[in-house]
């Protein structure tokens, strides 16, 4: 019986030492920031998926695949700045859609490297 307990104790100690699991404390602020970043990225993707925005991009000669790849590679800070600018725009019937479309077009043109309107956006190339 003592032999079994000794073997069990050694095995338990060994398993405890090799275990790589770590439980850390996550603050509420970290969770809120993470969720806000996810929400902001979803807003940009929803805006990009609208037919009006895609038609405008195609009309300007921007590849939808390139634009989609760039949106996917934007940092959380870039997406937050873009959403802040869009949310700070005045809300008026019909005007918001046009302004958002123009902003998206400018962002995509910045991404492709045609313009340099937004300093926080780095071109794809």
N, CA, C and O atoms as a DFTB+ gen file, in Angstrom:
500 C
 N C O
     1  1       0.825      -1.189       0.000
     2  2       0.000       0.000       0.000
     3  2       0.877       1.264       0.000
     4  3       0.587       2.235      -0.699
     5  1       1.967       1.228       0.810
     6  2       2.846       2.380       0.858
     7  2       3.530       2.594      -0.492
     8  3       3.782       3.729      -0.897
     9  1       3.825       1.497      -1.179
    10  2       4.455       1.591      -2.477
    11  2       3.527       2.285      -3.483
    12  3       3.970       3.120      -4.271
    13  1       2.263       1.939      -3.448
    14  2       1.282       2.530      -4.366
    15  2       1.133       4.021      -4.077
    16  3       1.077       4.823      -5.009
    17  1       1.067       4.404      -2.808
    18  2       0.953       5.811      -2.437
    19  2       2.202       6.590      -2.846
    20  3       2.106       7.733      -3.295
    21  1       3.361       5.977      -2.691
    22  2       4.600       6.645      -3.073
    23  2       4.653       6.864      -4.580
    24  3       5.040       7.940      -5.034
    25  1       4.270       5.860      -5.357
    26  2       4.254       5.981      -6.816
    27  2       3.233       7.052      -7.232
    28  3       3.507       7.869      -8.111
    29  1       2.070       7.038      -6.601
    30  2       1.035       8.030      -6.920
    31  2       1.517       9.437      -6.593
    32  3       1.263      10.369      -7.357
    33  1       2.203       9.603      -5.476
    34  2       2.720      10.916      -5.095
    35  2       3.769      11.400      -6.088
    36  3       3.779      12.574      -6.458
    37  1       4.652      10.504      -6.520
    38  2       5.684      10.868      -7.487
    39  2       5.039      11.252      -8.825
    40  3       5.432      12.240      -9.445
    41  1       4.058      10.477      -9.261
    42  2       3.384      10.766     -10.527
    43  2       2.634      12.098     -10.459
    44  3       2.662      12.876     -11.413
    45  1       1.971      12.359      -9.342
    46  2       1.234      13.607      -9.184
    47  2       2.191      14.800      -9.198
    48  3       1.906      15.828      -9.813
    49  1       3.311      14.656      -8.524
    50  2       4.315      15.718      -8.514
    51  2       4.867      15.937      -9.915
    52  3       5.045      17.077     -10.344
    53  1       5.133      14.865     -10.620
    54  2       5.650      14.968     -11.984
    55  2       4.646      15.655     -12.900
    56  3       5.002      16.558     -13.658
    57  1       3.407      15.230     -12.828
    58  2       2.373      15.832     -13.676
    59  2       2.161      17.307     -13.349
    60  3       1.896      18.107     -14.246
    61  1       2.272      17.666     -12.100
    62  2       2.117      19.057     -11.699
    63  2       3.263      19.909     -12.246
    64  3       3.055      21.047     -12.667
    65  1       4.463      19.352     -12.236
    66  2       5.631      20.099     -12.695
    67  2       5.653      20.292     -14.205
    68  3       6.108      21.331     -14.683
    69  1       5.170      19.313     -14.964
    70  2       5.231      19.433     -16.419
    71  2       3.999      20.122     -17.009
    72  3       3.963      20.429     -18.201
    73  1       3.030      20.354     -16.202
    74  2       1.813      20.988     -16.701
    75  2       2.110      22.418     -17.124
    76  3       2.742      23.168     -16.381
    77  1       1.657      22.801     -18.320
    78  2       1.912      24.137     -18.841
    79  2       0.718      25.061     -18.678
    80  3       0.744      26.195     -19.157
    81  1      -0.304      24.603     -18.022
    82  2      -1.501      25.422     -17.889
    83  2      -1.249      26.581     -16.936
    84  3      -0.593      26.436     -15.905
    85  1      -1.793      27.739     -17.313
    86  2      -1.655      28.930     -16.497
    87  2      -2.966      29.689     -16.552
    88  3      -3.483      29.993     -17.627
    89  1      -3.483      29.982     -15.406
    90  2      -4.723      30.755     -15.335
    91  2      -4.379      32.143     -14.824
    92  3      -3.911      32.299     -13.695
    93  1      -4.607      33.134     -15.645
    94  2      -4.324      34.502     -15.254
    95  2      -5.605      35.270     -15.011
    96  3      -6.696      34.825     -15.366
    97  1      -5.456      36.394     -14.418
    98  2      -6.595      37.257     -14.137
    99  2      -6.790      38.184     -15.327
   100  3      -5.847      38.812     -15.807
   101  1      -8.019      38.257     -15.787
   102  2      -8.357      39.133     -16.896
   103  2      -9.272      40.217     -16.345
   104  3     -10.321      39.935     -15.767
   105  1      -8.851      41.464     -16.536
   106  2      -9.639      42.564     -15.998
   107  2     -10.858      42.834     -16.876
   108  3     -10.900      42.448     -18.044
   109  1     -11.823      43.490     -16.301
   110  2     -13.024      43.861     -17.051
   111  2     -12.667      44.792     -18.200
   112  3     -13.243      44.705     -19.285
   113  1     -11.713      45.683     -17.956
   114  2     -11.296      46.623     -18.992
   115  2     -10.728      45.889     -20.203
   116  3     -11.017      46.265     -21.339
   117  1      -9.927      44.850     -19.980
   118  2      -9.362      44.087     -21.083
   119  2     -10.457      43.400     -21.896
   120  3     -10.398      43.360     -23.125
   121  1     -11.445      42.866     -21.204
   122  2     -12.549      42.194     -21.889
   123  2     -13.353      43.198     -22.703
   124  3     -13.736      42.914     -23.837
   125  1     -13.611      44.375     -22.130
   126  2     -14.383      45.409     -22.835
   127  2     -13.637      45.876     -24.077
   128  3     -14.237      46.020     -25.142
   129  1     -12.334      46.113     -23.950
   130  2     -11.537      46.562     -25.096
   131  2     -11.549      45.492     -26.190
   132  3     -11.699      45.811     -27.369
   133  1     -11.393      44.248     -25.807
   134  2     -11.394      43.163     -26.781
   135  2     -12.739      43.072     -27.501
   136  3     -12.782      42.922     -28.722
   137  1     -13.833      43.163     -26.748
   138  2     -15.156      43.104     -27.355
   139  2     -15.421      44.319     -28.251
   140  3     -16.051      44.184     -29.301
   141  1     -14.952      45.492     -27.849
   142  2     -15.126      46.692     -28.661
   143  2     -14.360      46.557     -29.979
   144  3     -14.857      46.960     -31.030
   145  1     -13.158      45.995     -29.923
   146  2     -12.379      45.788     -31.144
   147  2     -13.085      44.828     -32.096
   148  3     -13.100      45.048     -33.307
   149  1     -13.664      43.774     -31.554
   150  2     -14.411      42.820     -32.377
   151  2     -15.617      43.504     -33.012
   152  3     -15.888      43.311     -34.197
   153  1     -16.339      44.300     -32.230
   154  2     -17.517      45.014     -32.725
   155  2     -17.133      46.008     -33.819
   156  3     -17.808      46.092     -34.846
   157  1     -16.059      46.757     -33.605
   158  2     -15.613      47.737     -34.604
   159  2     -15.238      47.059     -35.918
   160  3     -15.578      47.558     -36.991
   161  1     -14.544      45.930     -35.842
   162  2     -14.156      45.221     -37.059
   163  2     -15.396      44.706     -37.794
   164  3     -15.446      44.736     -39.023
   165  1     -16.393      44.237     -37.045
   166  2     -17.626      43.778     -37.671
   167  2     -18.337      44.919     -38.388
   168  3     -18.900      44.718     -39.464
   169  1     -18.318      46.117     -37.802
   170  2     -18.942      47.270     -38.454
   171  2     -18.263      47.593     -39.774
   172  3     -18.939      47.857     -40.769
   173  1     -16.942      47.575     -39.796
   174  2     -16.210      47.880     -41.022
   175  2     -16.503      46.821     -42.082
   176  3     -16.692      47.152     -43.253
   177  1     -16.542      45.564     -41.684
   178  2     -16.815      44.482     -42.634
   179  2     -18.236      44.595     -43.178
   180  3     -18.456      44.397     -44.373
   181  1     -19.209      44.914     -42.312
   182  2     -20.590      45.090     -42.774
   183  2     -20.685      46.236     -43.770
   184  3     -21.387      46.127     -44.775
   185  1     -19.992      47.320     -43.505
   186  2     -20.006      48.461     -44.408
   187  2     -19.378      48.060     -45.745
   188  3     -19.901      48.407     -46.804
   189  1     -18.275      47.341     -45.698
   190  2     -17.604      46.895     -46.917
   191  2     -18.490      45.960     -47.726
   192  3     -18.442      45.977     -48.956
   193  1     -19.299      45.146     -47.056
   194  2     -20.145      44.172     -47.738
   195  2     -21.377      44.788     -48.392
   196  3     -22.096      44.093     -49.110
   197  1     -21.636      46.058     -48.166
   198  2     -22.800      46.682     -48.799
   199  2     -22.544      46.825     -50.297
   200  3     -21.427      47.115     -50.725
   201  1     -23.584      46.619     -51.076
   202  2     -23.475      46.657     -52.532
   203  2     -23.038      48.040     -53.014
   204  3     -22.266      48.146     -53.967
   205  1     -23.522      49.095     -52.368
   206  2     -23.185      50.460     -52.774
   207  2     -21.683      50.716     -52.660
   208  3     -21.071      51.283     -53.566
   209  1     -21.097      50.294     -51.543
   210  2     -19.667      50.504     -51.336
   211  2     -18.858      49.665     -52.330
   212  3     -17.891      50.157     -52.912
   213  1     -19.241      48.429     -52.522
   214  2     -18.512      47.566     -53.450
   215  2     -18.611      48.080     -54.884
   216  3     -17.629      48.038     -55.626
   217  1     -19.789      48.564     -55.280
   218  2     -19.942      49.128     -56.625
   219  2     -19.029      50.337     -56.816
   220  3     -18.415      50.504     -57.869
   221  1     -18.949      51.176     -55.783
   222  2     -18.107      52.371     -55.864
   223  2     -16.627      51.984     -55.971
   224  3     -15.877      52.592     -56.734
   225  1     -16.219      50.981     -55.212
   226  2     -14.829      50.529     -55.276
   227  2     -14.491      49.979     -56.657
   228  3     -13.435      50.286     -57.208
   229  1     -15.380      49.171     -57.212
   230  2     -15.156      48.603     -58.540
   231  2     -15.101      49.721     -59.576
   232  3     -14.276      49.683     -60.489
   233  1     -15.980      50.719     -59.436
   234  2     -15.989      51.846     -60.372
   235  2     -14.666      52.620     -60.318
   236  3     -14.226      53.184     -61.321
   237  1     -14.046      52.640     -59.150
   238  2     -12.767      53.341     -59.006
   239  2     -11.567      52.460     -59.366
   240  3     -10.422      52.907     -59.302
   241  1     -11.835      51.210     -59.742
   242  2     -10.771      50.314     -60.163
   243  2     -10.056      49.601     -59.031
   244  3      -8.939      49.115     -59.204
   245  1     -10.699      49.538     -57.871
   246  2     -10.081      48.870     -56.723
   247  2     -10.569      47.427     -56.684
   248  3     -11.769      47.173     -56.787
   249  1      -9.662      46.501     -56.538
   250  2     -10.006      45.088     -56.445
   251  2     -10.665      44.814     -55.092
   252  3     -10.142      45.195     -54.045
   253  1     -11.818      44.151     -55.132
   254  2     -12.520      43.835     -53.881
   255  2     -11.703      42.880     -53.016
   256  3     -11.756      42.946     -51.788
   257  1     -10.952      41.998     -53.656
   258  2     -10.123      41.050     -52.896
   259  2      -9.020      41.783     -52.144
   260  3      -8.740      41.477     -50.985
   261  1      -8.389      42.767     -52.816
   262  2      -7.335      43.545     -52.156
   263  2      -7.906      44.339     -50.985
   264  3      -7.309      44.399     -49.910
   265  1      -9.059      44.941     -51.207
   266  2      -9.683      45.731     -50.149
   267  2     -10.048      44.847     -48.970
   268  3      -9.852      45.233     -47.818
   269  1     -10.577      43.667     -49.250
   270  2     -10.959      42.747     -48.180
   271  2      -9.738      42.259     -47.402
   272  3      -9.783      42.142     -46.178
   273  1      -8.654      41.978     -48.116
   274  2      -7.422      41.555     -47.436
   275  2      -6.879      42.665     -46.544
   276  3      -6.400      42.408     -45.440
   277  1      -6.958      43.894     -47.031
   278  2      -6.438      45.017     -46.245
   279  2      -7.283      45.243     -44.999
   280  3      -6.743      45.499     -43.923
   281  1      -8.584      45.152     -45.132
   282  2      -9.448      45.313     -43.963
   283  2      -9.124      44.243     -42.933
   284  3      -9.063      44.522     -41.736
   285  1      -8.917      43.022     -43.400
   286  2      -8.593      41.923     -42.486
   287  2      -7.260      42.144     -41.792
   288  3      -7.063      41.673     -40.672
   289  1      -6.325      42.866     -42.450
   290  2      -5.003      43.058     -41.850
   291  2      -4.882      44.366     -41.064
   292  3      -3.819      44.658     -40.517
   293  1      -5.956      45.154     -41.001
   294  2      -5.895      46.407     -40.249
   295  2      -5.729      46.115     -38.761
   296  3      -6.293      45.154     -38.237
   297  1      -4.958      46.945     -38.098
   298  2      -4.782      46.782     -36.659
   299  2      -6.038      47.273     -35.937
   300  3      -6.862      47.985     -36.511
   301  1      -6.165      46.883     -34.683
   302  2      -7.304      47.332     -33.884
   303  2      -7.334      48.853     -33.795
   304  3      -8.408      49.454     -33.820
   305  1      -6.179      49.471     -33.693
   306  2      -6.112      50.929     -33.603
   307  2      -6.622      51.580     -34.883
   308  3      -7.366      52.559     -34.820
   309  1      -6.237      51.054     -36.039
   310  2      -6.703      51.609     -37.308
   311  2      -8.218      51.484     -37.443
   312  3      -8.888      52.423     -37.873
   313  1      -8.744      50.342     -37.080
   314  2     -10.193      50.133     -37.171
   315  2     -10.930      51.038     -36.198
   316  3     -11.965      51.607     -36.545
   317  1     -10.411      51.178     -34.989
   318  2     -11.052      52.060     -34.011
   319  2     -11.059      53.508     -34.490
   320  3     -12.061      54.206     -34.331
   321  1      -9.947      53.967     -35.078
   322  2      -9.895      55.331     -35.591
   323  2     -10.883      55.528     -36.733
   324  3     -11.546      56.562     -36.808
   325  1     -10.984      54.555     -37.612
   326  2     -11.922      54.645     -38.725
   327  2     -13.357      54.705     -38.215
   328  3     -14.146      55.527     -38.681
   329  1     -13.700      53.842     -37.265
   330  2     -15.056      53.845     -36.712
   331  2     -15.349      55.131     -35.955
   332  3     -16.467      55.642     -36.014
   333  1     -14.363      55.657     -35.249
   334  2     -14.558      56.921     -34.531
   335  2     -14.867      58.042     -35.512
   336  3     -15.766      58.848     -35.274
   337  1     -14.129      58.097     -36.606
   338  2     -14.384      59.119     -37.612
   339  2     -15.767      58.962     -38.220
   340  3     -16.458      59.955     -38.449
   341  1     -16.178      57.735     -38.483
   342  2     -17.502      57.514     -39.068
   343  2     -18.606      57.855     -38.081
   344  3     -19.627      58.419     -38.472
   345  1     -18.420      57.522     -36.806
   346  2     -19.449      57.790     -35.799
   347  2     -19.542      59.266     -35.438
   348  3     -20.589      59.715     -34.970
   349  1     -18.470      60.031     -35.643
   350  2     -18.487      61.460     -35.337
   351  2     -19.109      62.301     -36.442
   352  3     -19.305      63.505     -36.274
   353  1     -19.419      61.672     -37.569
   354  2     -20.008      62.411     -38.677
   355  2     -21.437      62.821     -38.318
   356  3     -22.120      62.113     -37.579
   357  1     -21.888      63.962     -38.839
   358  2     -23.263      64.374     -38.569
   359  2     -24.246      63.409     -39.212
   360  3     -24.051      62.951     -40.338
   361  1     -25.300      63.113     -38.477
   362  2     -26.318      62.188     -38.977
   363  2     -27.411      62.977     -39.677
   364  3     -28.116      63.767     -39.048
   365  1     -27.548      62.765     -40.954
   366  2     -28.616      63.386     -41.729
   367  2     -29.083      62.371     -42.751
   368  3     -28.287      61.571     -43.242
   369  1     -30.353      62.394     -43.073
   370  2     -30.930      61.411     -43.992
   371  2     -30.232      61.468     -45.337
   372  3     -30.192      62.522     -45.971
   373  1     -29.684      60.356     -45.775
   374  2     -29.041      60.269     -47.074
   375  2     -27.599      60.745     -47.090
   376  3     -26.787      60.216     -47.849
   377  1     -27.267      61.723     -46.277
   378  2     -25.918      62.287     -46.278
   379  2     -24.934      61.313     -45.652
   380  3     -23.797      61.195     -46.108
   381  1     -25.363      60.619     -44.616
   382  2     -24.462      59.688     -43.922
   383  2     -23.986      58.603     -44.870
   384  3     -22.802      58.266     -44.881
   385  1     -24.883      58.059     -45.657
   386  2     -24.496      57.011     -46.598
   387  2     -23.461      57.489     -47.596
   388  3     -22.510      56.773     -47.907
   389  1     -23.647      58.691     -48.094
   390  2     -22.700      59.254     -49.062
   391  2     -21.354      59.503     -48.397
   392  3     -20.310      59.177     -48.962
   393  1     -21.374      60.074     -47.207
   394  2     -20.128      60.373     -46.501
   395  2     -19.391      59.078     -46.163
   396  3     -18.175      58.995     -46.330
   397  1     -20.118      58.074     -45.691
   398  2     -19.494      56.788     -45.360
   399  2     -18.891      56.171     -46.612
   400  3     -17.784      55.633     -46.577
   401  1     -19.615      56.249     -47.705
   402  2     -19.102      55.699     -48.956
   403  2     -17.812      56.404     -49.376
   404  3     -16.845      55.757     -49.776
   405  1     -17.807      57.718     -49.282
   406  2     -16.609      58.482     -49.636
   407  2     -15.451      58.110     -48.719
   408  3     -14.325      57.935     -49.184
   409  1     -15.717      57.986     -47.413
   410  2     -14.652      57.602     -46.479
   411  2     -14.102      56.221     -46.800
   412  3     -12.889      56.011     -46.783
   413  1     -14.984      55.290     -47.091
   414  2     -14.524      53.938     -47.407
   415  2     -13.683      53.953     -48.677
   416  3     -12.651      53.288     -48.760
   417  1     -14.131      54.712     -49.656
   418  2     -13.369      54.809     -50.900
   419  2     -11.992      55.410     -50.626
   420  3     -10.989      54.920     -51.146
   421  1     -11.935      56.467     -49.814
   422  2     -10.648      57.071     -49.476
   423  2      -9.751      56.099     -48.722
   424  3      -8.547      56.040     -48.971
   425  1     -10.333      55.337     -47.802
   426  2      -9.549      54.353     -47.050
   427  2      -8.984      53.307     -47.996
   428  3      -7.809      52.952     -47.906
   429  1      -9.811      52.816     -48.896
   430  2      -9.334      51.785     -49.826
   431  2      -8.273      52.365     -50.757
   432  3      -7.280      51.698     -51.049
   433  1      -8.466      53.580     -51.219
   434  2      -7.448      54.198     -52.065
   435  2      -6.143      54.405     -51.299
   436  3      -5.059      54.277     -51.867
   437  1      -6.249      54.726     -50.004
   438  2      -5.053      54.805     -49.164
   439  2      -4.381      53.436     -49.056
   440  3      -3.155      53.329     -49.095
   441  1      -5.192      52.401     -48.923
   442  2      -4.663      51.050     -48.787
   443  2      -3.910      50.619     -50.042
   444  3      -2.863      49.975     -49.968
   445  1      -4.461      50.985     -51.183
   446  2      -3.849      50.603     -52.443
   447  2      -2.618      51.460     -52.735
   448  3      -1.755      51.064     -53.518
   449  1      -2.538      52.630     -52.106
   450  2      -1.384      53.498     -52.281
   451  2      -1.612      54.624     -53.277
   452  3      -0.670      55.326     -53.646
   453  1      -2.857      54.806     -53.716
   454  2      -3.162      55.864     -54.682
   455  2      -3.158      57.223     -53.998
   456  3      -2.674      58.202     -54.568
   457  1      -3.701      57.294     -52.765
   458  2      -3.752      58.554     -52.021
   459  2      -3.065      58.379     -50.675
   460  3      -2.668      57.273     -50.309
   461  1      -2.927      59.474     -49.941
   462  2      -2.367      59.440     -48.585
   463  2      -3.176      60.404     -47.709
   464  3      -2.642      61.382     -47.186
   465  1      -4.478      60.110     -47.561
   466  2      -5.379      60.971     -46.813
   467  2      -5.272      60.699     -45.319
   468  3      -5.171      61.633     -44.523
   469  1      -5.293      59.436     -44.936
   470  2      -5.266      59.054     -43.532
   471  2      -3.867      58.604     -43.153
   472  3      -3.349      57.639     -43.715
   473  1      -3.257      59.291     -42.209
   474  2      -1.885      58.980     -41.831
   475  2      -1.750      57.640     -41.103
   476  3      -0.667      57.056     -41.073
   477  1      -2.838      57.159     -40.523
   478  2      -2.765      55.912     -39.753
   479  2      -2.908      54.664     -40.620
   480  3      -2.825      53.546     -40.110
   481  1      -3.123      54.842     -41.928
   482  2      -3.290      53.697     -42.824
   483  2      -2.005      53.505     -43.615
   484  3      -1.485      54.431     -44.237
   485  1      -1.513      52.276     -43.571
   486  2      -0.317      51.931     -44.320
   487  2      -0.734      51.230     -45.621
   488  3      -1.605      50.361     -45.592
   489  1      -0.132      51.591     -46.755
   490  2      -0.475      50.939     -48.023
   491  2      -0.133      49.447     -48.001
   492  3       0.753      49.006     -47.269
   493  1      -0.850      48.693     -48.811
   494  2      -0.642      47.239     -48.893
   495  2       0.750      46.931     -49.392
   496  3       1.403      46.026     -48.873
   497  1       1.215      47.653     -50.378
   498  2       2.534      47.369     -50.955
   499  2       3.541      47.784     -49.985
   500  3       4.738      47.647     -50.240
